[in-house]
Amino acid sequence: DTEVILRIYERDGIAGIERLNGMFAIAIFDRREPAIYLVRDRVGEKPLYFMETGGRYLFASEIKAILEVCERPEVCAQALNEYFCFNYVPPPLTMFSGIEHVMPGHWLKISATGIEQYRWWDLSNIETERRSEQDWIECFNRIIEDAVRIRLRSDVPFGAFLSGGVDSSTVVGLMSRFLDEPVRSFCIGFHDPAYDESPYAREAAERFGTNHVLEKVETNLIDLWPLAIRHCDQPHGDVSFLPTYKVAELAARHVKMVLTGDGADELFAGYDKFAEFFESNGRNLPVEQFRHRYLDKISLFDLQEREKLFDRQFKNGLDRLPCDYRVAPLYERVDHMDQVNQALYLDMMMLLPGNNLVKPDRMGMAVSIENRSPFLDFRMMEMAFSMPGDLKLRDADKKYLYKKAVTPLIGEHLAYRKKQMFTVPIGEWFKSELADMCYDLLFSERATSRNIFSRDYVAKLFSSHCNGSANNTRQIRALMACEIWFREMVDS
């Protein structure tokens, strides 16, 4: 891999990175200039952080590595504010002041004159095309087949995560076409049937004749929470990191690389939030109304709620409390697209690199397993954003054309089954077996002495959740994850 990258650079210069397909974080020192180039893949599948301090430029694939060689930076208040808006810290900020991401699809050039930044790839350049449904189906199938095929190149044993959802079933179905031996598929199930997808995975495994490995685990994986946050370097309110760690751990006993279905929901409108938003608001809202309402839809705590959440002194230290500045430039880039694709573009540029690709990469790397995502082949992403939004979200039918395209491969039952989130019933545990943990992380002297939150407001969130008058699972999760992060990454 590395030799090919250097040869392309020797021949084509930094522009040669546009020939690469897949995930990467690259540092190239060119003695002739002299300069260092830091290059990140198109959507941020791989992490790359940098920091300028005391006349030195530091870069690494983990924030922890930078912290080893510099004085500990302060916690970034603005990043903390954005975390509670989005449920993750959107790049380029990190929770440490001065440490930032190299942005997806960008390279940095570091030389004696300072830092230059260049965006070498961006979905916003794509123009919408009008084709027949059959043309789109043929195009989709042609690209996803080749995207899977080329990701089967490997010198080590490999397999696939298989949940029985449309994305993983599609990937495994295509793998089974190209391999002479059964696909090795991996799935974890829960003993609680309300959260157990394993029967669907078994159905897909039987359909494609995979060598299927299933392990049933207890839903309460909460002991893994500090470990997961430590591997991520930043807090995440999303507890599906925990079962992701378990399935990666299971697969790592057998293989060194897996294919996954990551990215399909963000490309083809697979989440309930898209159907809910556009069903209740329509497709052609006035521009400002659409932008404000969609920001509220994807916010964990909206502006008014963050006004109540944060301690007055903490708010006074913020540059700004509203987070519309984070999404406004993204909207401006895609104002030529329909509103469904505008909403999806925000997910591609923020949610994927900020959270949804962090999950498989960091949890996989934690157990030394590589994840490859055929849906994030750049040809698939560019094709998806040339597709009109009404072919992705048709009334309340999510992934409308995508499901039609793969039904002959995976069958109607798997293609059209209700989406089930890969998560655990943590909200109910807050009221019972995790109550003591909640009190410690939310109300202990150690937690409240940070002077970040209004204790009264957090107490109201928790009490209304416990008495059943509101479901504040996501908000409580984010607050607890934040305190765990402080204990793992700051206090220690």
Tab-separated table of C-alpha atoms in Angstrom:
chain	number	residue	atom	x	y	z
A	1	ASP	CA	0.000	0.000	0.000
A	2	THR	CA	2.582	2.537	1.150
A	3	GLU	CA	4.920	2.002	-1.804
A	4	VAL	CA	2.081	2.637	-4.259
A	5	ILE	CA	1.154	5.896	-2.530
A	6	LEU	CA	4.745	7.157	-2.648
A	7	ARG	CA	5.118	6.174	-6.300
A	8	ILE	CA	1.939	8.058	-7.217
A	9	TYR	CA	3.236	11.096	-5.332
A	10	GLU	CA	6.604	10.892	-7.105
A	11	ARG	CA	4.882	10.743	-10.454
A	12	ASP	CA	1.825	13.010	-10.029
A	13	GLY	CA	2.588	15.131	-6.973
A	14	ILE	CA	-0.055	15.779	-4.329
A	15	ALA	CA	-2.778	15.719	-7.017
A	16	GLY	CA	-2.161	11.978	-7.285
A	17	ILE	CA	-4.212	11.341	-4.145
A	18	GLU	CA	-7.335	11.823	-6.259
A	19	ARG	CA	-6.526	8.453	-7.845
A	20	LEU	CA	-6.928	6.675	-4.498
A	21	ASN	CA	-10.139	4.846	-3.612
A	22	GLY	CA	-10.879	3.936	-0.010
A	23	MET	CA	-9.773	5.059	3.428
A	24	PHE	CA	-6.459	6.548	4.428
A	25	ALA	CA	-4.554	9.030	6.552
A	26	ILE	CA	-1.211	9.895	4.972
A	27	ALA	CA	1.844	11.948	5.928
A	28	ILE	CA	4.436	12.599	3.216
A	29	PHE	CA	7.646	14.525	3.837
A	30	ASP	CA	9.045	16.017	0.644
A	31	ARG	CA	12.654	16.956	1.307
A	32	ARG	CA	12.823	18.905	-1.960
A	33	GLU	CA	10.342	21.607	-0.923
A	34	PRO	CA	10.791	21.073	2.114
A	35	ALA	CA	7.238	20.402	3.308
A	36	ILE	CA	5.063	17.813	4.970
A	37	TYR	CA	1.682	16.939	3.498
A	38	LEU	CA	-1.041	15.558	5.776
A	39	VAL	CA	-3.803	13.988	3.712
A	40	ARG	CA	-7.145	12.591	4.870
A	41	ASP	CA	-9.586	10.394	2.965
A	42	ARG	CA	-12.763	11.723	1.432
A	43	VAL	CA	-15.222	11.274	4.309
A	44	GLY	CA	-12.943	10.766	7.285
A	45	GLU	CA	-12.995	6.999	7.675
A	46	LYS	CA	-9.508	7.256	9.175
A	47	PRO	CA	-8.569	9.795	11.886
A	48	LEU	CA	-5.816	12.405	11.544
A	49	TYR	CA	-5.209	15.101	14.177
A	50	PHE	CA	-2.738	17.960	14.278
A	51	MET	CA	-1.607	20.693	16.625
A	52	GLU	CA	0.694	23.699	16.418
A	53	THR	CA	2.408	24.479	19.727
A	54	GLY	CA	5.574	26.320	20.638
A	55	GLY	CA	6.876	26.390	17.090
A	56	ARG	CA	6.274	22.650	16.602
A	57	TYR	CA	3.697	20.879	14.446
A	58	LEU	CA	2.409	17.634	15.904
A	59	PHE	CA	0.262	15.111	14.069
A	60	ALA	CA	-1.073	11.665	14.955
A	61	SER	CA	-3.926	9.249	14.430
A	62	GLU	CA	-4.861	9.494	18.114
A	63	ILE	CA	-5.248	12.523	20.336
A	64	LYS	CA	-3.579	10.529	23.128
A	65	ALA	CA	-0.353	10.435	21.124
A	66	ILE	CA	-0.262	14.233	20.868
A	67	LEU	CA	-0.953	14.559	24.595
A	68	GLU	CA	2.141	12.448	25.287
A	69	VAL	CA	4.484	15.040	23.777
A	70	CYS	CA	2.962	18.394	24.696
A	71	GLU	CA	1.700	20.229	27.722
A	72	ARG	CA	-1.891	19.201	28.380
A	73	PRO	CA	-4.166	21.666	26.533
A	74	GLU	CA	-7.274	23.121	28.138
A	75	VAL	CA	-10.667	21.606	27.451
A	76	CYS	CA	-12.272	23.407	24.517
A	77	ALA	CA	-15.509	25.018	25.755
A	78	GLN	CA	-16.794	25.533	22.212
A	79	ALA	CA	-16.328	21.843	21.413
A	80	LEU	CA	-18.218	20.958	24.592
A	81	ASN	CA	-21.084	23.220	23.501
A	82	GLU	CA	-21.173	21.573	20.057
A	83	TYR	CA	-21.065	18.119	21.647
A	84	PHE	CA	-24.279	18.836	23.510
A	85	CYS	CA	-25.838	20.224	20.359
A	86	PHE	CA	-24.992	17.272	18.090
A	87	ASN	CA	-24.283	14.375	20.516
A	88	TYR	CA	-20.694	14.224	19.227
A	89	VAL	CA	-17.956	16.788	18.571
A	90	PRO	CA	-18.134	17.708	14.870
A	91	PRO	CA	-14.786	18.235	13.170
A	92	PRO	CA	-12.579	20.221	12.970
A	93	LEU	CA	-12.848	20.849	16.725
A	94	THR	CA	-11.812	18.343	19.365
A	95	MET	CA	-12.345	18.493	23.108
A	96	PHE	CA	-8.827	19.867	23.528
A	97	SER	CA	-8.101	23.470	22.567
A	98	GLY	CA	-5.616	23.660	19.719
A	99	ILE	CA	-5.900	20.007	18.643
A	100	GLU	CA	-7.952	19.756	15.462
A	101	HIS	CA	-8.841	17.249	12.778
A	102	VAL	CA	-7.441	17.397	9.309
A	103	MET	CA	-10.835	17.729	7.648
A	104	PRO	CA	-12.131	14.882	5.472
A	105	GLY	CA	-11.281	15.369	1.808
A	106	HIS	CA	-8.544	17.889	2.681
A	107	TRP	CA	-4.788	18.042	2.812
A	108	LEU	CA	-2.534	20.311	4.836
A	109	LYS	CA	0.856	21.479	3.652
A	110	ILE	CA	3.198	22.402	6.502
A	111	SER	CA	6.302	24.358	5.576
A	112	ALA	CA	8.500	27.168	6.874
A	113	THR	CA	5.834	29.661	5.795
A	114	GLY	CA	3.103	28.006	7.900
A	115	ILE	CA	0.089	25.827	7.089
A	116	GLU	CA	-1.891	25.751	3.846
A	117	GLN	CA	-5.187	23.876	3.659
A	118	TYR	CA	-6.773	22.578	0.452
A	119	ARG	CA	-10.049	20.753	-0.142
A	120	TRP	CA	-9.317	18.091	-2.745
A	121	TRP	CA	-12.761	16.402	-2.815
A	122	ASP	CA	-16.277	17.533	-1.974
A	123	LEU	CA	-19.701	16.078	-2.698
A	124	SER	CA	-21.111	19.579	-3.029
A	125	ASN	CA	-19.693	19.738	-6.567
A	126	ILE	CA	-22.159	17.062	-7.709
A	127	GLU	CA	-25.088	18.098	-9.895
A	128	THR	CA	-28.448	16.316	-9.767
A	129	GLU	CA	-29.260	14.120	-12.758
A	130	ARG	CA	-32.599	12.942	-14.094
A	131	ARG	CA	-32.754	9.332	-15.249
A	132	SER	CA	-35.287	6.546	-15.310
A	133	GLU	CA	-35.590	4.375	-12.214
A	134	GLN	CA	-34.241	1.417	-14.187
A	135	ASP	CA	-31.156	3.390	-15.206
A	136	TRP	CA	-30.504	4.319	-11.574
A	137	ILE	CA	-30.976	0.710	-10.450
A	138	GLU	CA	-28.495	-0.538	-13.047
A	139	CYS	CA	-25.998	2.174	-12.111
A	140	PHE	CA	-26.360	1.464	-8.375
A	141	ASN	CA	-25.883	-2.280	-8.818
A	142	ARG	CA	-22.903	-1.862	-11.138
A	143	ILE	CA	-21.057	0.396	-8.685
A	144	ILE	CA	-21.826	-1.493	-5.476
A	145	GLU	CA	-20.816	-4.796	-7.077
A	146	ASP	CA	-17.418	-3.427	-8.075
A	147	ALA	CA	-17.007	-1.597	-4.748
A	148	VAL	CA	-17.449	-4.916	-2.933
A	149	ARG	CA	-15.285	-6.836	-5.417
A	150	ILE	CA	-12.204	-4.613	-5.062
A	151	ARG	CA	-12.474	-4.634	-1.252
A	152	LEU	CA	-11.997	-8.395	-1.259
A	153	ARG	CA	-8.302	-7.916	-2.102
A	154	SER	CA	-6.553	-9.071	1.041
A	155	ASP	CA	-3.472	-10.929	2.238
A	156	VAL	CA	-5.190	-11.895	5.494
A	157	PRO	CA	-8.368	-13.787	6.410
A	158	PHE	CA	-11.495	-11.659	6.151
A	159	GLY	CA	-15.253	-11.730	6.618
A	160	ALA	CA	-18.205	-9.420	7.176
A	161	PHE	CA	-20.435	-8.064	9.912
A	162	LEU	CA	-23.966	-9.340	9.312
A	163	SER	CA	-26.937	-7.923	11.207
A	164	GLY	CA	-29.601	-8.977	8.715
A	165	GLY	CA	-30.324	-5.361	7.833
A	166	VAL	CA	-30.503	-4.282	4.206
A	167	ASP	CA	-26.956	-2.848	4.151
A	168	SER	CA	-24.980	-5.728	5.633
A	169	SER	CA	-27.156	-8.277	3.779
A	170	THR	CA	-26.404	-6.542	0.478
A	171	VAL	CA	-22.656	-6.556	1.134
A	172	VAL	CA	-22.628	-10.217	2.209
A	173	GLY	CA	-24.830	-11.209	-0.720
A	174	LEU	CA	-22.390	-9.639	-3.168
A	175	MET	CA	-19.378	-11.128	-1.390
A	176	SER	CA	-20.922	-14.570	-1.809
A	177	ARG	CA	-21.015	-14.007	-5.589
A	178	PHE	CA	-17.300	-13.287	-5.831
A	179	LEU	CA	-15.826	-15.816	-3.404
A	180	ASP	CA	-15.228	-19.492	-4.090
A	181	GLU	CA	-15.678	-20.363	-0.429
A	182	PRO	CA	-18.426	-19.376	2.054
A	183	VAL	CA	-18.308	-15.838	3.420
A	184	ARG	CA	-17.392	-15.723	7.102
A	185	SER	CA	-20.103	-13.628	8.749
A	186	PHE	CA	-20.241	-12.370	12.321
A	187	CYS	CA	-23.120	-11.244	14.492
A	188	ILE	CA	-23.836	-10.684	18.147
A	189	GLY	CA	-27.312	-11.215	19.499
A	190	PHE	CA	-28.947	-10.203	22.752
A	191	HIS	CA	-30.815	-12.480	25.112
A	192	ASP	CA	-33.495	-9.762	25.267
A	193	PRO	CA	-35.603	-10.413	22.106
A	194	ALA	CA	-36.683	-6.762	21.917
A	195	TYR	CA	-33.112	-5.821	20.959
A	196	ASP	CA	-32.040	-8.994	19.197
A	197	GLU	CA	-31.512	-8.841	15.422
A	198	SER	CA	-29.805	-12.199	15.195
A	199	PRO	CA	-32.781	-14.065	13.633
A	200	TYR	CA	-32.571	-11.718	10.629
A	201	ALA	CA	-28.825	-12.255	10.423
A	202	ARG	CA	-29.396	-16.006	10.496
A	203	GLU	CA	-31.927	-15.660	7.665
A	204	ALA	CA	-29.381	-13.772	5.552
A	205	ALA	CA	-26.639	-16.254	6.460
A	206	GLU	CA	-28.788	-19.165	5.312
A	207	ARG	CA	-29.760	-17.353	2.095
A	208	PHE	CA	-26.113	-16.832	1.135
A	209	GLY	CA	-24.644	-19.981	2.679
A	210	THR	CA	-22.208	-18.152	4.934
A	211	ASN	CA	-20.003	-19.626	7.615
A	212	HIS	CA	-21.931	-17.750	10.303
A	213	VAL	CA	-20.620	-17.050	13.799
A	214	LEU	CA	-23.212	-15.830	16.307
A	215	GLU	CA	-22.601	-15.014	19.928
A	216	LYS	CA	-25.389	-14.081	22.331
A	217	VAL	CA	-24.423	-11.538	24.989
A	218	GLU	CA	-26.167	-9.776	27.822
A	219	THR	CA	-27.564	-6.412	26.771
A	220	ASN	CA	-25.870	-4.722	29.716
A	221	LEU	CA	-22.457	-3.928	28.232
A	222	ILE	CA	-22.071	-0.797	30.299
A	223	ASP	CA	-18.753	-1.890	31.817
A	224	LEU	CA	-17.252	-1.297	28.356
A	225	TRP	CA	-18.277	2.372	28.294
A	226	PRO	CA	-15.040	3.868	29.739
A	227	LEU	CA	-12.961	1.618	27.458
A	228	ALA	CA	-14.887	2.728	24.369
A	229	ILE	CA	-14.590	6.417	25.223
A	230	ARG	CA	-10.878	6.066	25.920
A	231	HIS	CA	-10.324	4.492	22.502
A	232	CYS	CA	-12.303	7.299	20.852
A	233	ASP	CA	-10.393	10.120	22.608
A	234	GLN	CA	-13.660	12.091	22.761
A	235	PRO	CA	-17.111	11.661	24.314
A	236	HIS	CA	-19.922	10.128	22.285
A	237	GLY	CA	-23.499	9.913	23.520
A	238	ASP	CA	-24.101	6.957	21.193
A	239	VAL	CA	-23.971	3.704	23.185
A	240	SER	CA	-24.083	1.521	20.069
A	241	PHE	CA	-20.282	1.793	20.285
A	242	LEU	CA	-20.526	-0.945	22.935
A	243	PRO	CA	-22.168	-3.714	20.867
A	244	THR	CA	-19.949	-2.639	17.945
A	245	TYR	CA	-16.929	-3.350	20.137
A	246	LYS	CA	-18.339	-6.780	21.006
A	247	VAL	CA	-18.969	-7.824	17.389
A	248	ALA	CA	-15.495	-6.565	16.405
A	249	GLU	CA	-14.014	-8.559	19.280
A	250	LEU	CA	-15.897	-11.648	18.103
A	251	ALA	CA	-14.738	-11.253	14.491
A	252	ALA	CA	-11.125	-10.598	15.553
A	253	ARG	CA	-10.889	-14.131	16.918
A	254	HIS	CA	-11.290	-15.428	13.366
A	255	VAL	CA	-10.277	-12.771	10.801
A	256	LYS	CA	-8.228	-9.581	10.429
A	257	MET	CA	-10.553	-7.599	8.148
A	258	VAL	CA	-14.317	-7.257	7.664
A	259	LEU	CA	-16.616	-5.573	5.172
A	260	THR	CA	-19.467	-3.505	6.615
A	261	GLY	CA	-22.558	-1.623	5.453
A	262	ASP	CA	-21.502	1.729	6.943
A	263	GLY	CA	-22.496	4.867	5.059
A	264	ALA	CA	-25.591	3.595	3.273
A	265	ASP	CA	-28.062	5.277	5.649
A	266	GLU	CA	-26.400	8.660	5.182
A	267	LEU	CA	-26.309	8.300	1.390
A	268	PHE	CA	-29.817	6.973	0.812
A	269	ALA	CA	-31.913	8.370	3.697
A	270	GLY	CA	-32.125	5.265	5.851
A	271	TYR	CA	-32.834	6.863	9.229
A	272	ASP	CA	-36.278	7.455	10.697
A	273	LYS	CA	-35.369	11.095	11.344
A	274	PHE	CA	-35.474	11.829	7.610
A	275	ALA	CA	-38.968	10.409	7.161
A	276	GLU	CA	-40.185	12.089	10.359
A	277	PHE	CA	-38.801	15.493	9.393
A	278	PHE	CA	-40.007	15.605	5.813
A	279	GLU	CA	-43.364	13.984	6.594
A	280	SER	CA	-44.140	16.668	9.173
A	281	ASN	CA	-42.554	19.627	7.357
A	282	GLY	CA	-42.868	18.851	3.655
A	283	ARG	CA	-40.194	19.020	0.964
A	284	ASN	CA	-40.162	22.674	-0.047
A	285	LEU	CA	-39.934	24.820	3.041
A	286	PRO	CA	-38.589	28.372	2.691
A	287	VAL	CA	-34.796	28.185	2.894
A	288	GLU	CA	-34.262	29.715	6.345
A	289	GLN	CA	-37.180	27.815	7.831
A	290	PHE	CA	-35.822	24.519	6.524
A	291	ARG	CA	-32.332	25.197	7.854
A	292	HIS	CA	-33.481	26.185	11.325
A	293	ARG	CA	-35.993	23.370	11.666
A	294	TYR	CA	-33.581	20.708	10.482
A	295	LEU	CA	-30.900	21.940	12.879
A	296	ASP	CA	-33.456	21.638	15.694
A	297	LYS	CA	-34.307	18.120	14.464
A	298	ILE	CA	-30.718	16.908	14.677
A	299	SER	CA	-29.902	18.753	17.901
A	300	LEU	CA	-29.629	16.808	21.136
A	301	PHE	CA	-30.136	19.986	23.184
A	302	ASP	CA	-31.437	22.887	21.111
A	303	LEU	CA	-30.370	26.476	21.764
A	304	GLN	CA	-33.012	27.146	24.448
A	305	GLU	CA	-32.221	23.877	26.195
A	306	ARG	CA	-28.480	24.581	26.214
A	307	GLU	CA	-29.260	27.980	27.748
A	308	LYS	CA	-30.732	26.066	30.698
A	309	LEU	CA	-28.210	23.217	30.678
A	310	PHE	CA	-25.001	25.184	31.092
A	311	ASP	CA	-23.826	26.995	34.194
A	312	ARG	CA	-23.815	30.796	33.773
A	313	GLN	CA	-20.063	31.060	34.210
A	314	PHE	CA	-19.466	28.391	31.566
A	315	LYS	CA	-21.768	30.179	29.114
A	316	ASN	CA	-19.859	33.416	29.671
A	317	GLY	CA	-16.694	31.675	28.529
A	318	LEU	CA	-18.166	30.534	25.199
A	319	ASP	CA	-17.447	32.296	21.927
A	320	ARG	CA	-21.077	31.665	20.988
A	321	LEU	CA	-23.880	29.411	22.181
A	322	PRO	CA	-25.825	28.970	18.903
A	323	CYS	CA	-24.404	26.279	16.603
A	324	ASP	CA	-25.899	27.433	13.309
A	325	TYR	CA	-22.453	28.688	12.285
A	326	ARG	CA	-21.323	25.050	12.074
A	327	VAL	CA	-23.979	24.065	9.516
A	328	ALA	CA	-24.420	27.342	7.598
A	329	PRO	CA	-21.356	26.914	5.309
A	330	LEU	CA	-22.440	23.360	4.505
A	331	TYR	CA	-25.918	24.501	3.497
A	332	GLU	CA	-24.413	27.215	1.296
A	333	ARG	CA	-22.338	24.670	-0.621
A	334	VAL	CA	-25.371	22.573	-1.556
A	335	ASP	CA	-28.092	25.186	-2.055
A	336	HIS	CA	-28.425	23.846	-5.636
A	337	MET	CA	-29.587	20.454	-4.274
A	338	ASP	CA	-33.058	19.452	-3.118
A	339	GLN	CA	-33.701	19.572	0.613
A	340	VAL	CA	-33.476	15.808	1.140
A	341	ASN	CA	-29.961	15.793	-0.303
A	342	GLN	CA	-29.075	18.913	1.688
A	343	ALA	CA	-30.024	17.089	4.884
A	344	LEU	CA	-28.003	14.060	3.779
A	345	TYR	CA	-25.004	16.267	2.982
A	346	LEU	CA	-24.951	17.497	6.581
A	347	ASP	CA	-24.817	13.876	7.736
A	348	MET	CA	-22.016	13.047	5.306
A	349	MET	CA	-19.890	16.012	6.387
A	350	MET	CA	-20.652	15.993	10.131
A	351	LEU	CA	-22.313	12.831	11.442
A	352	LEU	CA	-20.128	10.354	9.539
A	353	PRO	CA	-16.693	11.765	10.443
A	354	GLY	CA	-17.899	13.004	13.841
A	355	ASN	CA	-19.572	9.813	15.062
A	356	ASN	CA	-20.759	7.089	12.713
A	357	LEU	CA	-17.354	6.300	11.190
A	358	VAL	CA	-15.576	6.785	14.504
A	359	LYS	CA	-17.596	3.853	15.828
A	360	PRO	CA	-16.488	1.055	13.467
A	361	ASP	CA	-12.942	2.380	13.057
A	362	ARG	CA	-12.024	2.919	16.717
A	363	MET	CA	-13.878	-0.137	17.987
A	364	GLY	CA	-12.295	-2.238	15.241
A	365	MET	CA	-8.818	-0.842	15.804
A	366	ALA	CA	-9.243	-1.467	19.547
A	367	VAL	CA	-9.159	-5.198	18.763
A	368	SER	CA	-6.874	-4.913	15.692
A	369	ILE	CA	-9.456	-5.522	13.005
A	370	GLU	CA	-9.839	-3.452	9.819
A	371	ASN	CA	-13.261	-2.332	8.556
A	372	ARG	CA	-13.889	-1.714	4.857
A	373	SER	CA	-17.049	0.069	3.691
A	374	PRO	CA	-18.089	-0.523	0.061
A	375	PHE	CA	-20.846	2.106	0.274
A	376	LEU	CA	-18.141	4.726	0.900
A	377	ASP	CA	-16.443	3.995	-2.409
A	378	PHE	CA	-16.173	7.486	-3.929
A	379	ARG	CA	-18.041	6.342	-7.046
A	380	MET	CA	-21.004	5.280	-4.921
A	381	MET	CA	-21.010	8.554	-2.966
A	382	GLU	CA	-20.869	10.664	-6.113
A	383	MET	CA	-23.613	8.621	-7.767
A	384	ALA	CA	-25.810	8.873	-4.661
A	385	PHE	CA	-25.589	12.666	-4.595
A	386	SER	CA	-26.421	12.926	-8.274
A	387	MET	CA	-29.649	11.034	-7.477
A	388	PRO	CA	-32.722	13.175	-6.697
A	389	GLY	CA	-33.916	13.035	-3.103
A	390	ASP	CA	-37.361	11.753	-4.053
A	391	LEU	CA	-35.723	8.499	-5.202
A	392	LYS	CA	-34.243	8.062	-1.727
A	393	LEU	CA	-37.179	9.162	0.405
A	394	ARG	CA	-40.531	8.466	-1.291
A	395	ASP	CA	-43.281	9.602	1.078
A	396	ALA	CA	-42.235	7.737	4.251
A	397	ASP	CA	-40.416	4.963	2.380
A	398	LYS	CA	-36.731	5.237	3.250
A	399	LYS	CA	-34.057	4.025	0.788
A	400	TYR	CA	-36.786	3.789	-1.836
A	401	LEU	CA	-34.744	3.052	-4.958
A	402	TYR	CA	-31.891	1.311	-3.141
A	403	LYS	CA	-34.295	-1.292	-1.741
A	404	LYS	CA	-35.771	-1.889	-5.190
A	405	ALA	CA	-32.271	-2.349	-6.569
A	406	VAL	CA	-31.202	-5.003	-4.047
A	407	THR	CA	-34.491	-6.905	-3.585
A	408	PRO	CA	-33.569	-9.510	-6.250
A	409	LEU	CA	-30.339	-10.136	-4.331
A	410	ILE	CA	-31.479	-10.217	-0.712
A	411	GLY	CA	-35.226	-10.873	-1.014
A	412	GLU	CA	-38.212	-8.743	-0.035
A	413	HIS	CA	-38.286	-9.798	3.614
A	414	LEU	CA	-34.776	-8.547	4.339
A	415	ALA	CA	-35.050	-5.535	2.035
A	416	TYR	CA	-38.260	-4.192	3.562
A	417	ARG	CA	-38.100	-5.245	7.175
A	418	LYS	CA	-38.365	-2.489	9.776
A	419	LYS	CA	-35.025	-0.926	10.655
A	420	GLN	CA	-33.816	-1.849	14.125
A	421	MET	CA	-31.176	0.256	15.847
A	422	PHE	CA	-28.060	-1.553	17.066
A	423	THR	CA	-28.298	-0.440	20.661
A	424	VAL	CA	-29.164	-1.423	24.223
A	425	PRO	CA	-32.094	-0.431	26.522
A	426	ILE	CA	-29.993	1.873	28.639
A	427	GLY	CA	-32.832	4.330	29.296
A	428	GLU	CA	-34.709	1.773	31.383
A	429	TRP	CA	-31.565	0.853	33.309
A	430	PHE	CA	-31.136	4.484	34.393
A	431	LYS	CA	-34.251	3.976	36.519
A	432	SER	CA	-33.057	0.723	38.090
A	433	GLU	CA	-29.694	-1.048	38.010
A	434	LEU	CA	-27.764	1.988	36.713
A	435	ALA	CA	-29.319	4.524	39.082
A	436	ASP	CA	-26.239	4.596	41.330
A	437	MET	CA	-23.966	5.070	38.318
A	438	CYS	CA	-26.178	7.939	37.122
A	439	TYR	CA	-25.983	9.684	40.494
A	440	ASP	CA	-22.221	9.333	40.573
A	441	LEU	CA	-21.659	10.646	37.039
A	442	LEU	CA	-24.264	13.419	37.232
A	443	PHE	CA	-24.401	14.615	40.827
A	444	SER	CA	-21.255	13.591	42.702
A	445	GLU	CA	-18.925	16.262	44.053
A	446	ARG	CA	-16.385	15.232	41.442
A	447	ALA	CA	-18.870	15.849	38.605
A	448	THR	CA	-20.492	19.047	39.878
A	449	SER	CA	-17.156	20.661	40.784
A	450	ARG	CA	-16.433	21.082	37.069
A	451	ASN	CA	-18.960	23.967	37.080
A	452	ILE	CA	-20.200	23.242	33.572
A	453	PHE	CA	-23.861	22.366	34.099
A	454	SER	CA	-26.817	23.684	36.030
A	455	ARG	CA	-27.321	21.060	38.701
A	456	ASP	CA	-31.009	21.957	39.020
A	457	TYR	CA	-31.646	21.536	35.297
A	458	VAL	CA	-29.834	18.183	35.153
A	459	ALA	CA	-31.822	17.056	38.214
A	460	LYS	CA	-35.085	17.937	36.431
A	461	LEU	CA	-34.004	15.967	33.352
A	462	PHE	CA	-33.202	12.942	35.471
A	463	SER	CA	-36.298	13.039	37.696
A	464	SER	CA	-38.712	13.513	34.775
A	465	HIS	CA	-37.054	10.567	33.038
A	466	CYS	CA	-37.287	8.338	36.101
A	467	ASN	CA	-40.939	9.174	36.826
A	468	GLY	CA	-41.878	8.474	33.205
A	469	SER	CA	-43.109	11.949	32.308
A	470	ALA	CA	-40.376	12.286	29.651
A	471	ASN	CA	-37.883	10.093	27.826
A	472	ASN	CA	-34.544	11.829	28.334
A	473	THR	CA	-32.416	8.784	27.561
A	474	ARG	CA	-30.267	10.478	24.924
A	475	GLN	CA	-29.678	13.586	27.022
A	476	ILE	CA	-28.709	11.617	30.152
A	477	ARG	CA	-26.480	9.336	28.080
A	478	ALA	CA	-24.598	12.327	26.685
A	479	LEU	CA	-24.111	13.871	30.120
A	480	MET	CA	-22.798	10.603	31.544
A	481	ALA	CA	-20.478	10.029	28.567
A	482	CYS	CA	-19.086	13.528	29.054
A	483	GLU	CA	-18.245	12.877	32.707
A	484	ILE	CA	-16.664	9.513	31.827
A	485	TRP	CA	-14.537	11.346	29.244
A	486	PHE	CA	-13.357	13.847	31.845
A	487	ARG	CA	-12.347	11.033	34.163
A	488	GLU	CA	-10.591	9.030	31.461
A	489	MET	CA	-8.899	11.817	29.497
A	490	VAL	CA	-8.538	14.831	31.824
A	491	ASP	CA	-8.467	13.742	35.465
A	492	SER	CA	-6.024	10.936	34.698
